[in-house]
PDB file of C-alpha atoms in Angstrom:
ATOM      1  CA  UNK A  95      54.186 -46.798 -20.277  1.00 50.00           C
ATOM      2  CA  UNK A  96      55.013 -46.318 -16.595  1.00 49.00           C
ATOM      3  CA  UNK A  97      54.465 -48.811 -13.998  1.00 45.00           C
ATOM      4  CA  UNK A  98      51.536 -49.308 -12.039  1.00 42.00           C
ATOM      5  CA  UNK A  99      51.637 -50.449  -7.939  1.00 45.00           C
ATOM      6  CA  UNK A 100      49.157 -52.938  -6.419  1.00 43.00           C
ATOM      7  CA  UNK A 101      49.470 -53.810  -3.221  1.00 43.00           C
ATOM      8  CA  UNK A 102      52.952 -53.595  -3.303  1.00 45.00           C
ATOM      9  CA  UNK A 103      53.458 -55.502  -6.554  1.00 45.00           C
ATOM     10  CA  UNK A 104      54.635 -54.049  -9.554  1.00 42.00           C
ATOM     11  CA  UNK A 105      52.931 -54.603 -12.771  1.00 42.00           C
ATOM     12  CA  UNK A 106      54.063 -53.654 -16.282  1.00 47.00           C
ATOM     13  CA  UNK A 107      51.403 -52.477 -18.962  1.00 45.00           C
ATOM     14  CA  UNK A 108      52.072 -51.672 -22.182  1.00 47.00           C
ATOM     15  CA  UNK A 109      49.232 -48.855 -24.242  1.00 47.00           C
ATOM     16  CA  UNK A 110      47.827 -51.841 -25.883  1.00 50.00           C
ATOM     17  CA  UNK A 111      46.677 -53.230 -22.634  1.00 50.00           C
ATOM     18  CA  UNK A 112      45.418 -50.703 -21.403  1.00 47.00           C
ATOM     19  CA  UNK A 113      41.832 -48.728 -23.020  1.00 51.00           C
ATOM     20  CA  UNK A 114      40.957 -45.733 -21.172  1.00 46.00           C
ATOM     21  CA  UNK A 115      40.462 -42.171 -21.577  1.00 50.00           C
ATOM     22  CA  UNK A 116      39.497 -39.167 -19.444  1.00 51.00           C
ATOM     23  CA  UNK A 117      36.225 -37.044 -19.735  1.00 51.00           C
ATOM     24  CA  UNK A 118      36.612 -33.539 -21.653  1.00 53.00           C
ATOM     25  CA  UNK A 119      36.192 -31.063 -19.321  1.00 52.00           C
ATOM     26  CA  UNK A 120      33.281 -30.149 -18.209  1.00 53.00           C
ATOM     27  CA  UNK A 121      31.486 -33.488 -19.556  1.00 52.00           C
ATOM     28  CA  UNK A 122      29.788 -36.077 -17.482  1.00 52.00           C
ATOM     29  CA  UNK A 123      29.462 -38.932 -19.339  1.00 55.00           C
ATOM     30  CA  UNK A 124      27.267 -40.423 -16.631  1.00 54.00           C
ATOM     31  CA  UNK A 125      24.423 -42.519 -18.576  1.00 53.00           C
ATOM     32  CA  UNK A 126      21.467 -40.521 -19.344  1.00 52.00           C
ATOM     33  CA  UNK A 127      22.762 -36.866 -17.860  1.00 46.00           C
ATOM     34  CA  UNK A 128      22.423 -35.194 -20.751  1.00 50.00           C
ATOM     35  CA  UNK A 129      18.697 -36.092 -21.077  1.00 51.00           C
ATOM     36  CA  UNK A 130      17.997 -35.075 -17.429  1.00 45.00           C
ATOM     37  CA  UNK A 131      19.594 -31.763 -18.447  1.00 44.00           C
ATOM     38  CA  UNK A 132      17.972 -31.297 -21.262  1.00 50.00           C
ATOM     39  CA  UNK A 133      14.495 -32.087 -20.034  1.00 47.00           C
ATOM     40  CA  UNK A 134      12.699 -28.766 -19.462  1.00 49.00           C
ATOM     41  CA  UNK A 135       9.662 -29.712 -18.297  1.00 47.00           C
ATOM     42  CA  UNK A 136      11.364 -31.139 -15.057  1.00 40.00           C
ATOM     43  CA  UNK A 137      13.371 -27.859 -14.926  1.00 38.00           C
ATOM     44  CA  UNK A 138      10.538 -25.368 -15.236  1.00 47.00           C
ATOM     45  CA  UNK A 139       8.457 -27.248 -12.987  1.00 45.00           C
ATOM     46  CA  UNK A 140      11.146 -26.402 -10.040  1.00 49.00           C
ATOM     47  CA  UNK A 141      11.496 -22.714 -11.343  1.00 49.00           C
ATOM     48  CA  UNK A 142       9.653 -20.138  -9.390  1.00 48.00           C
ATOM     49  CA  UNK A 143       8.609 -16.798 -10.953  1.00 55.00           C
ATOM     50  CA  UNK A 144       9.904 -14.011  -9.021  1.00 54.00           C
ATOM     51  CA  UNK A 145       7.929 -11.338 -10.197  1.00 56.00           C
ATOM     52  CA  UNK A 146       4.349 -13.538  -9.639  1.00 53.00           C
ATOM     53  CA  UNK A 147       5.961 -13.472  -5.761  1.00 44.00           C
ATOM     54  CA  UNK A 148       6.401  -9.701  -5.790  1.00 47.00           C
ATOM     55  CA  UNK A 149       3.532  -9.073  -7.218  1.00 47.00           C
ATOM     56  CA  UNK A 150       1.501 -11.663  -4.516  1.00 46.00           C
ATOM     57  CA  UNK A 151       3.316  -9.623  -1.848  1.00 46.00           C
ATOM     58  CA  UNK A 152       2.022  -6.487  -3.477  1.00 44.00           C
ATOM     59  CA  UNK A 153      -1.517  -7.251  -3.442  1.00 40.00           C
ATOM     60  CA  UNK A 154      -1.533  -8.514   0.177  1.00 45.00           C
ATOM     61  CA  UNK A 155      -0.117  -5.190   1.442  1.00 50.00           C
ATOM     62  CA  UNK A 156      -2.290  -3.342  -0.858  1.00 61.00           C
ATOM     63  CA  UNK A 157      -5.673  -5.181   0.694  1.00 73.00           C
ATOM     64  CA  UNK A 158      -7.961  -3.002   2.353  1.00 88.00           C
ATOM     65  CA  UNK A 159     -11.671  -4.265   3.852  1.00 92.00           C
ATOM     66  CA  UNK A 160     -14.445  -2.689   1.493  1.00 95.00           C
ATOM     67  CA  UNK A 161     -16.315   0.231   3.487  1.00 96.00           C
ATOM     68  CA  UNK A 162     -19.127  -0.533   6.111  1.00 96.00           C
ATOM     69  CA  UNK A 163     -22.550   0.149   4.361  1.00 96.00           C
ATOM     70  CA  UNK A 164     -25.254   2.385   6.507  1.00 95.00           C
ATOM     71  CA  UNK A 165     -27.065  -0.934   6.605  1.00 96.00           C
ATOM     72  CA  UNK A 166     -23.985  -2.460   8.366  1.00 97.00           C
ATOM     73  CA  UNK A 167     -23.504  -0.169  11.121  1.00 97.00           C
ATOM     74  CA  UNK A 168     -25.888  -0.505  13.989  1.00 97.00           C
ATOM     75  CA  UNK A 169     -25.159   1.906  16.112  1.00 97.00           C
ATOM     76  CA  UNK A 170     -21.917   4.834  15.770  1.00 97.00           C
ATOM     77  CA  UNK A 171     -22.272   7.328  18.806  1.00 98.00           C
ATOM     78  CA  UNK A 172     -19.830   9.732  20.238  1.00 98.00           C
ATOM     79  CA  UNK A 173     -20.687   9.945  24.367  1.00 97.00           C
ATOM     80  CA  UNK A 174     -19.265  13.209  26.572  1.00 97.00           C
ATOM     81  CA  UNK A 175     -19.375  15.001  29.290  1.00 95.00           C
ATOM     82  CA  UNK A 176     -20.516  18.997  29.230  1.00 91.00           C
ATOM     83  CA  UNK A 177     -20.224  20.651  32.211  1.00 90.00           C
ATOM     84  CA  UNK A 178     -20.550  17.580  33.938  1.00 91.00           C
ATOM     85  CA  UNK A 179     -23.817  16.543  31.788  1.00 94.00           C
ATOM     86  CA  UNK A 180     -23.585  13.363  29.607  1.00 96.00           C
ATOM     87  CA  UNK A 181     -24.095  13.835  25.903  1.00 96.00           C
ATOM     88  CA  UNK A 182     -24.687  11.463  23.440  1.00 97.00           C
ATOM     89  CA  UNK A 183     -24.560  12.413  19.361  1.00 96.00           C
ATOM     90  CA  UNK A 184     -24.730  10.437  16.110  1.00 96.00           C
ATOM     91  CA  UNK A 185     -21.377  10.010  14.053  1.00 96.00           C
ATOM     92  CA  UNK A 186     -21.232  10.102  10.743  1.00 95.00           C
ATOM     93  CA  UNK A 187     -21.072   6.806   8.696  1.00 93.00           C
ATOM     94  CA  UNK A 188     -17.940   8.083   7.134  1.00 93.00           C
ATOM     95  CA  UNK A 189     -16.045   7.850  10.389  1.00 97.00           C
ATOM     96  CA  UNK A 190     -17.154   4.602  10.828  1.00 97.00           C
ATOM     97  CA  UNK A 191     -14.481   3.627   7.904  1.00 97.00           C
ATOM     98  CA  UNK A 192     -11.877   5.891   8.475  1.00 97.00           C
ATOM     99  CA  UNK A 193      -9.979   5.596  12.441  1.00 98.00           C
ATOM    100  CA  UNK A 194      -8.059   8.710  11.691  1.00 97.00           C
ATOM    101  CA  UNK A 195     -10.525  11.056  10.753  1.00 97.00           C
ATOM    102  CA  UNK A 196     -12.990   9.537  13.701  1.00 98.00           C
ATOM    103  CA  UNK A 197     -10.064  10.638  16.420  1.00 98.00           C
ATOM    104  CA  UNK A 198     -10.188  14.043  14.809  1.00 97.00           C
ATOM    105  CA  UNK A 199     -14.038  14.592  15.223  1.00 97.00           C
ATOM    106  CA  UNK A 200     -13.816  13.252  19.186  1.00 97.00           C
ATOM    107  CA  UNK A 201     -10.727  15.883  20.062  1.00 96.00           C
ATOM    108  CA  UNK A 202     -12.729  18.572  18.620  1.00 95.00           C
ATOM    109  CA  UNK A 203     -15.588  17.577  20.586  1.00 95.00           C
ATOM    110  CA  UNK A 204     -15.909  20.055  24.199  1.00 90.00           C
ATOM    111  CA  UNK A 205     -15.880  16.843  26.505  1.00 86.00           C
ATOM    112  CA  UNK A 206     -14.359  17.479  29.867  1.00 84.00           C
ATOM    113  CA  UNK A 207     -12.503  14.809  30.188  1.00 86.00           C
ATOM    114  CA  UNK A 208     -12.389  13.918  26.098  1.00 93.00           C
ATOM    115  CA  UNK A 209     -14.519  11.856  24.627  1.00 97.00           C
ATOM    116  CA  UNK A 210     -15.805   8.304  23.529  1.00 98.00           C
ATOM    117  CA  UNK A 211     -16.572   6.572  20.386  1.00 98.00           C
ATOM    118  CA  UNK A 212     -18.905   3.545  19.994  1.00 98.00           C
ATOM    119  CA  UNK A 213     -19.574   1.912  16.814  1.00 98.00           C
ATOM    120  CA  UNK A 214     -21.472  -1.865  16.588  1.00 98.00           C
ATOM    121  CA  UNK A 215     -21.132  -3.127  12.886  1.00 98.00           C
ATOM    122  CA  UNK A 216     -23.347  -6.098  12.263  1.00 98.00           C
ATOM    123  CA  UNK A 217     -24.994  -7.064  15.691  1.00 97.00           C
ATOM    124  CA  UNK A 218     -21.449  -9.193  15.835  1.00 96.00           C
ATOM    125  CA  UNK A 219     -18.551  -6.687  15.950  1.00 97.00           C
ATOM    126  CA  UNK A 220     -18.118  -3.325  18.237  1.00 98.00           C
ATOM    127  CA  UNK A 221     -15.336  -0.573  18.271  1.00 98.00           C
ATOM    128  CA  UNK A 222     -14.454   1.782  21.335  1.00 98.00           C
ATOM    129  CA  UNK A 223     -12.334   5.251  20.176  1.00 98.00           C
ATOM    130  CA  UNK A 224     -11.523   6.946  23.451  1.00 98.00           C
ATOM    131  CA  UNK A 225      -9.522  10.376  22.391  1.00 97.00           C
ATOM    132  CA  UNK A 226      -8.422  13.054  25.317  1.00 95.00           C
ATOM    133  CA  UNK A 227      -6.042  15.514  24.142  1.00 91.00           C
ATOM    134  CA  UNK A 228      -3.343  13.123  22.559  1.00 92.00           C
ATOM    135  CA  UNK A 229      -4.155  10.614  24.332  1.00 95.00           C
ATOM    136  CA  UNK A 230      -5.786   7.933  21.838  1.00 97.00           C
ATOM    137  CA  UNK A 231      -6.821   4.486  23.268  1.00 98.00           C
ATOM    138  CA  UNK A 232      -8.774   2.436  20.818  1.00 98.00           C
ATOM    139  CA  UNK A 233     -10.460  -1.382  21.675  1.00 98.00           C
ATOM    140  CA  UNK A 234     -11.411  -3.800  19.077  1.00 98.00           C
ATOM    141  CA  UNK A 235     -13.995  -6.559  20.324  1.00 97.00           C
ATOM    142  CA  UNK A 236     -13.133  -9.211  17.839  1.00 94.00           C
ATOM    143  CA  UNK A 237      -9.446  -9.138  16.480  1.00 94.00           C
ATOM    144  CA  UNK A 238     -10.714 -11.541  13.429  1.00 93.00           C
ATOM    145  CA  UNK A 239     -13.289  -8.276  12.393  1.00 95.00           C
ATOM    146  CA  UNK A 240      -9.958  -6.824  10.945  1.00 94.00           C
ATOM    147  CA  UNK A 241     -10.096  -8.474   7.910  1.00 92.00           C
ATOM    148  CA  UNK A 242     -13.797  -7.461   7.001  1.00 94.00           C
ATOM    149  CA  UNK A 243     -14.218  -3.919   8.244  1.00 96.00           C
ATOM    150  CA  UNK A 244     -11.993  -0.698   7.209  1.00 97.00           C
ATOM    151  CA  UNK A 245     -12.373   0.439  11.352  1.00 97.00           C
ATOM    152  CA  UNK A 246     -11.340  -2.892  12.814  1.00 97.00           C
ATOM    153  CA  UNK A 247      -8.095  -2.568  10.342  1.00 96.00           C
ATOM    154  CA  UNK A 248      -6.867   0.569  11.077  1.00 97.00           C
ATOM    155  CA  UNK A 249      -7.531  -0.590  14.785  1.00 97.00           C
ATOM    156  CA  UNK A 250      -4.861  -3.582  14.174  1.00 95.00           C
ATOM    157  CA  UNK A 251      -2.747  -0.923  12.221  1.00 95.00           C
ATOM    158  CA  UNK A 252      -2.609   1.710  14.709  1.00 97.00           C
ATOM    159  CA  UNK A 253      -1.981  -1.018  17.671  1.00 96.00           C
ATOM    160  CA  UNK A 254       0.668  -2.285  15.098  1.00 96.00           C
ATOM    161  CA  UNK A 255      -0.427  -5.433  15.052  1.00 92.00           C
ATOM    162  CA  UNK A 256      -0.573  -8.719  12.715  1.00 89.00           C
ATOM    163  CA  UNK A 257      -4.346  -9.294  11.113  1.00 83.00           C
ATOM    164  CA  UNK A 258      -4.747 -12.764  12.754  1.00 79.00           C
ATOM    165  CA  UNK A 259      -6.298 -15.249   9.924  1.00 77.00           C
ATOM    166  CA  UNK A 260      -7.333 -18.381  12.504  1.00 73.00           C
ATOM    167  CA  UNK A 261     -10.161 -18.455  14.747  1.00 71.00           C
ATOM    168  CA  UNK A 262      -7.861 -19.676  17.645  1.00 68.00           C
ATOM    169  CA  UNK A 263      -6.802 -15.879  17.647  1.00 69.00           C
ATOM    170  CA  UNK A 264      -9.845 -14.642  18.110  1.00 79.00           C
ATOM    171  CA  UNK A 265     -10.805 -12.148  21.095  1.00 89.00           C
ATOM    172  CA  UNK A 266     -10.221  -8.476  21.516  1.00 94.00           C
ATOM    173  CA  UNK A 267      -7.884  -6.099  20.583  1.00 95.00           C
ATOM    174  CA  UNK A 268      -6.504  -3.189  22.268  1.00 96.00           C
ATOM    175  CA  UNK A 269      -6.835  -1.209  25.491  1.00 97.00           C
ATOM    176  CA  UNK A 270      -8.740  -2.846  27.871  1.00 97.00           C
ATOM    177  CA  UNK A 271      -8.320  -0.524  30.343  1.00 97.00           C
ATOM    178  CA  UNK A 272      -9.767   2.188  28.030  1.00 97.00           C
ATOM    179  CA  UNK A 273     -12.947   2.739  30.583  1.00 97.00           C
ATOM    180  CA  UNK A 274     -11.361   1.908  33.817  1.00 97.00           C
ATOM    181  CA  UNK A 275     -11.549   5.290  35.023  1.00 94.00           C
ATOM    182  CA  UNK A 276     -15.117   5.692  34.320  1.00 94.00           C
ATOM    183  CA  UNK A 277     -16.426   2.892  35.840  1.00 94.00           C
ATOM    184  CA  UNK A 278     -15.422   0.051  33.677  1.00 97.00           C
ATOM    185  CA  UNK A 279     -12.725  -2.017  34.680  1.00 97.00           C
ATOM    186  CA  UNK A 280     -10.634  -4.014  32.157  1.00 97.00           C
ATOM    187  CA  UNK A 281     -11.555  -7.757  33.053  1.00 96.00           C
ATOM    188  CA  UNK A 282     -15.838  -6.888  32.781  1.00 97.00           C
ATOM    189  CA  UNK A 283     -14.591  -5.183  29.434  1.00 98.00           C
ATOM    190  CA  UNK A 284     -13.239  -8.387  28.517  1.00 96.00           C
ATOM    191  CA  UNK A 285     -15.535 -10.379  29.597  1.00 96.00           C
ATOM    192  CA  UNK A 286     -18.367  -8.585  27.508  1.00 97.00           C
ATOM    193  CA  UNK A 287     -16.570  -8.371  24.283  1.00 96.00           C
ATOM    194  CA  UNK A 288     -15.802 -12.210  24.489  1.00 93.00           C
ATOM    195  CA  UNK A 289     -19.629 -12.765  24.965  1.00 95.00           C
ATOM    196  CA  UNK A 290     -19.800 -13.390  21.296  1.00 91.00           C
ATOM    197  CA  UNK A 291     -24.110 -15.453  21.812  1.00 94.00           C
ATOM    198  CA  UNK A 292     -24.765 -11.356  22.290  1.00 97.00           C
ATOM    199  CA  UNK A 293     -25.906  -8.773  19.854  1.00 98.00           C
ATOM    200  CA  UNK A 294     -22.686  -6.324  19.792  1.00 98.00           C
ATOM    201  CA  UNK A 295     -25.356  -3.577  20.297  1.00 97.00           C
ATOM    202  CA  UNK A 296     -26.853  -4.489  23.419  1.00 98.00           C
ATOM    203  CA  UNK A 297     -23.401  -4.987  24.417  1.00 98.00           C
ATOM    204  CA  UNK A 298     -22.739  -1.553  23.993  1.00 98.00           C
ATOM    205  CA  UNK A 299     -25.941  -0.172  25.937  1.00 98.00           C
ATOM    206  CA  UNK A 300     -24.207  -2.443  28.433  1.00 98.00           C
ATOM    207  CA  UNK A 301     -21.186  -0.593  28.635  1.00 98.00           C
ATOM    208  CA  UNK A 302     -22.761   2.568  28.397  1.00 98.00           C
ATOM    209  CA  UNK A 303     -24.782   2.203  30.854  1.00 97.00           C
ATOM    210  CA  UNK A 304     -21.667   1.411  33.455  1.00 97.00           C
ATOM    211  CA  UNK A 305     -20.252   4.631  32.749  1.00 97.00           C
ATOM    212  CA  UNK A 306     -23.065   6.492  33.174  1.00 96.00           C
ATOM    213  CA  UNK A 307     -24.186   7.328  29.827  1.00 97.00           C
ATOM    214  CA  UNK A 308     -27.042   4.458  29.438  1.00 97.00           C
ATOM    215  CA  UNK A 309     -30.017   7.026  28.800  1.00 97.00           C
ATOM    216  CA  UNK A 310     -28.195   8.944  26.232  1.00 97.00           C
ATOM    217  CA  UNK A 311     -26.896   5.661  24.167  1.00 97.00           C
ATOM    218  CA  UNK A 312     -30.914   4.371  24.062  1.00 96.00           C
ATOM    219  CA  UNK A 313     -31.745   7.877  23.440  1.00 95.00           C
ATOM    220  CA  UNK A 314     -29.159   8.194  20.084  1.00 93.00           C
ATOM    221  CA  UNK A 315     -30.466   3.912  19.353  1.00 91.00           C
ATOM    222  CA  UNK A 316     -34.532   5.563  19.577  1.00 90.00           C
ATOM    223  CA  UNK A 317     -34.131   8.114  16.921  1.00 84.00           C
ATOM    224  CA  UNK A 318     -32.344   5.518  14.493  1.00 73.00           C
TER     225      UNK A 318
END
């Protein structure tokens, strides 16, 4: 056997004074390894299951607010302007739940200067759809209503914007400029929508009435 240094002094050994051996590759002979290794329960329990993920991620992108009920919707009018007059008419509850096909009904609609949609779901939630031409502006009173009503989601969709899931991010949503031309300016649009103690109805005659069209709104609310 060779000779082994320590701290400068040599030392002889011989084979029989010496009793060591080296680990096999790819052992550990580390006391109890192999019953850590072979312990599945601790294993599994650290294992996640890709395909429950995918299929979580699926179902979150898939989710879609059921459809507002008749009873739900308080008021859905569309207001314009006819040679000048204001005119108020009933939308359908199907346009209530569907954003896309609601612009579609207000550009075919002979307003002069386009027109407006108004829908109050629940005495606690309103929409405004404003369409002229291309132009699209939408407002959402309560960004939270996006996770309960089909209109309030394609709002947050269309704006491109996150569904908010804490109360802290509650408030409104959108254009709040939409009625600044007509007589509404964006911080009393504001400051309605966030006065959440109101029915969202009588919030709306509110606004209607500021642009003019407060006899036609209470006319469309008498015959429902």
């Amino acid at each position: 056997m060779g000779t082994f240094r320590w701290k400068g002094d040599a030392v002889n050994a011989s084979e029989d004074d010496i009793d060591f051996h080296l680990p096999t590759p790819g052992e550990d002979d580390r006391p109890g390894i192999e019953e850590l290794i072979d312990d599945d329960d601790i294993l599994d329990d650290d294992l996640v299951d890709e395909d429950d993920l995918a299929d979580d991620e699926e179902l979150a992108d898939d989710y879609y607010p059921e459809d507002a009920t008749e009873d739900d919707i308080d008021v859905a009018v569309a207001l314009y302007r006819e040679d000048g007059q204001p005119t108020a008419v009933t939308l359908d509850p199907g346009l209530v739940n569907d954003l896309d096909a609601m612009i579609e009904f207000l550009r075919r609609l002979p307003g002069d200067a386009g027109a407006i949609g108004m829908v109050s779901l629940v005495s606690e939630v309103f929409v405004i759809v404003r369409v002229r031409g291309k132009t699209v502006q939408v407002f959402l009173s309560d960004a939270l209503a996006a996770e309960e009503w089909p209109i309030a989601h394609d709002i947050a969709d269309y704006l491109g914007e996150d569904i908010p899931e804490d109360d802290d991010d509650a408030g409104p949503l959108g254009d709040g400029a939409i009625l600044a031309d007509a007589g509404l300016h964006e911080i009393d649009l504001d400051a309605i929508a966030s006065d959440y103690d109101e029915d969202t109805t009588v919030l709306l005659e509110r606004i209607a009435t500021k642009i003019q069209f407060g006899p036609k709104f209470r006319e469309v609310l008498a015959d429902e």
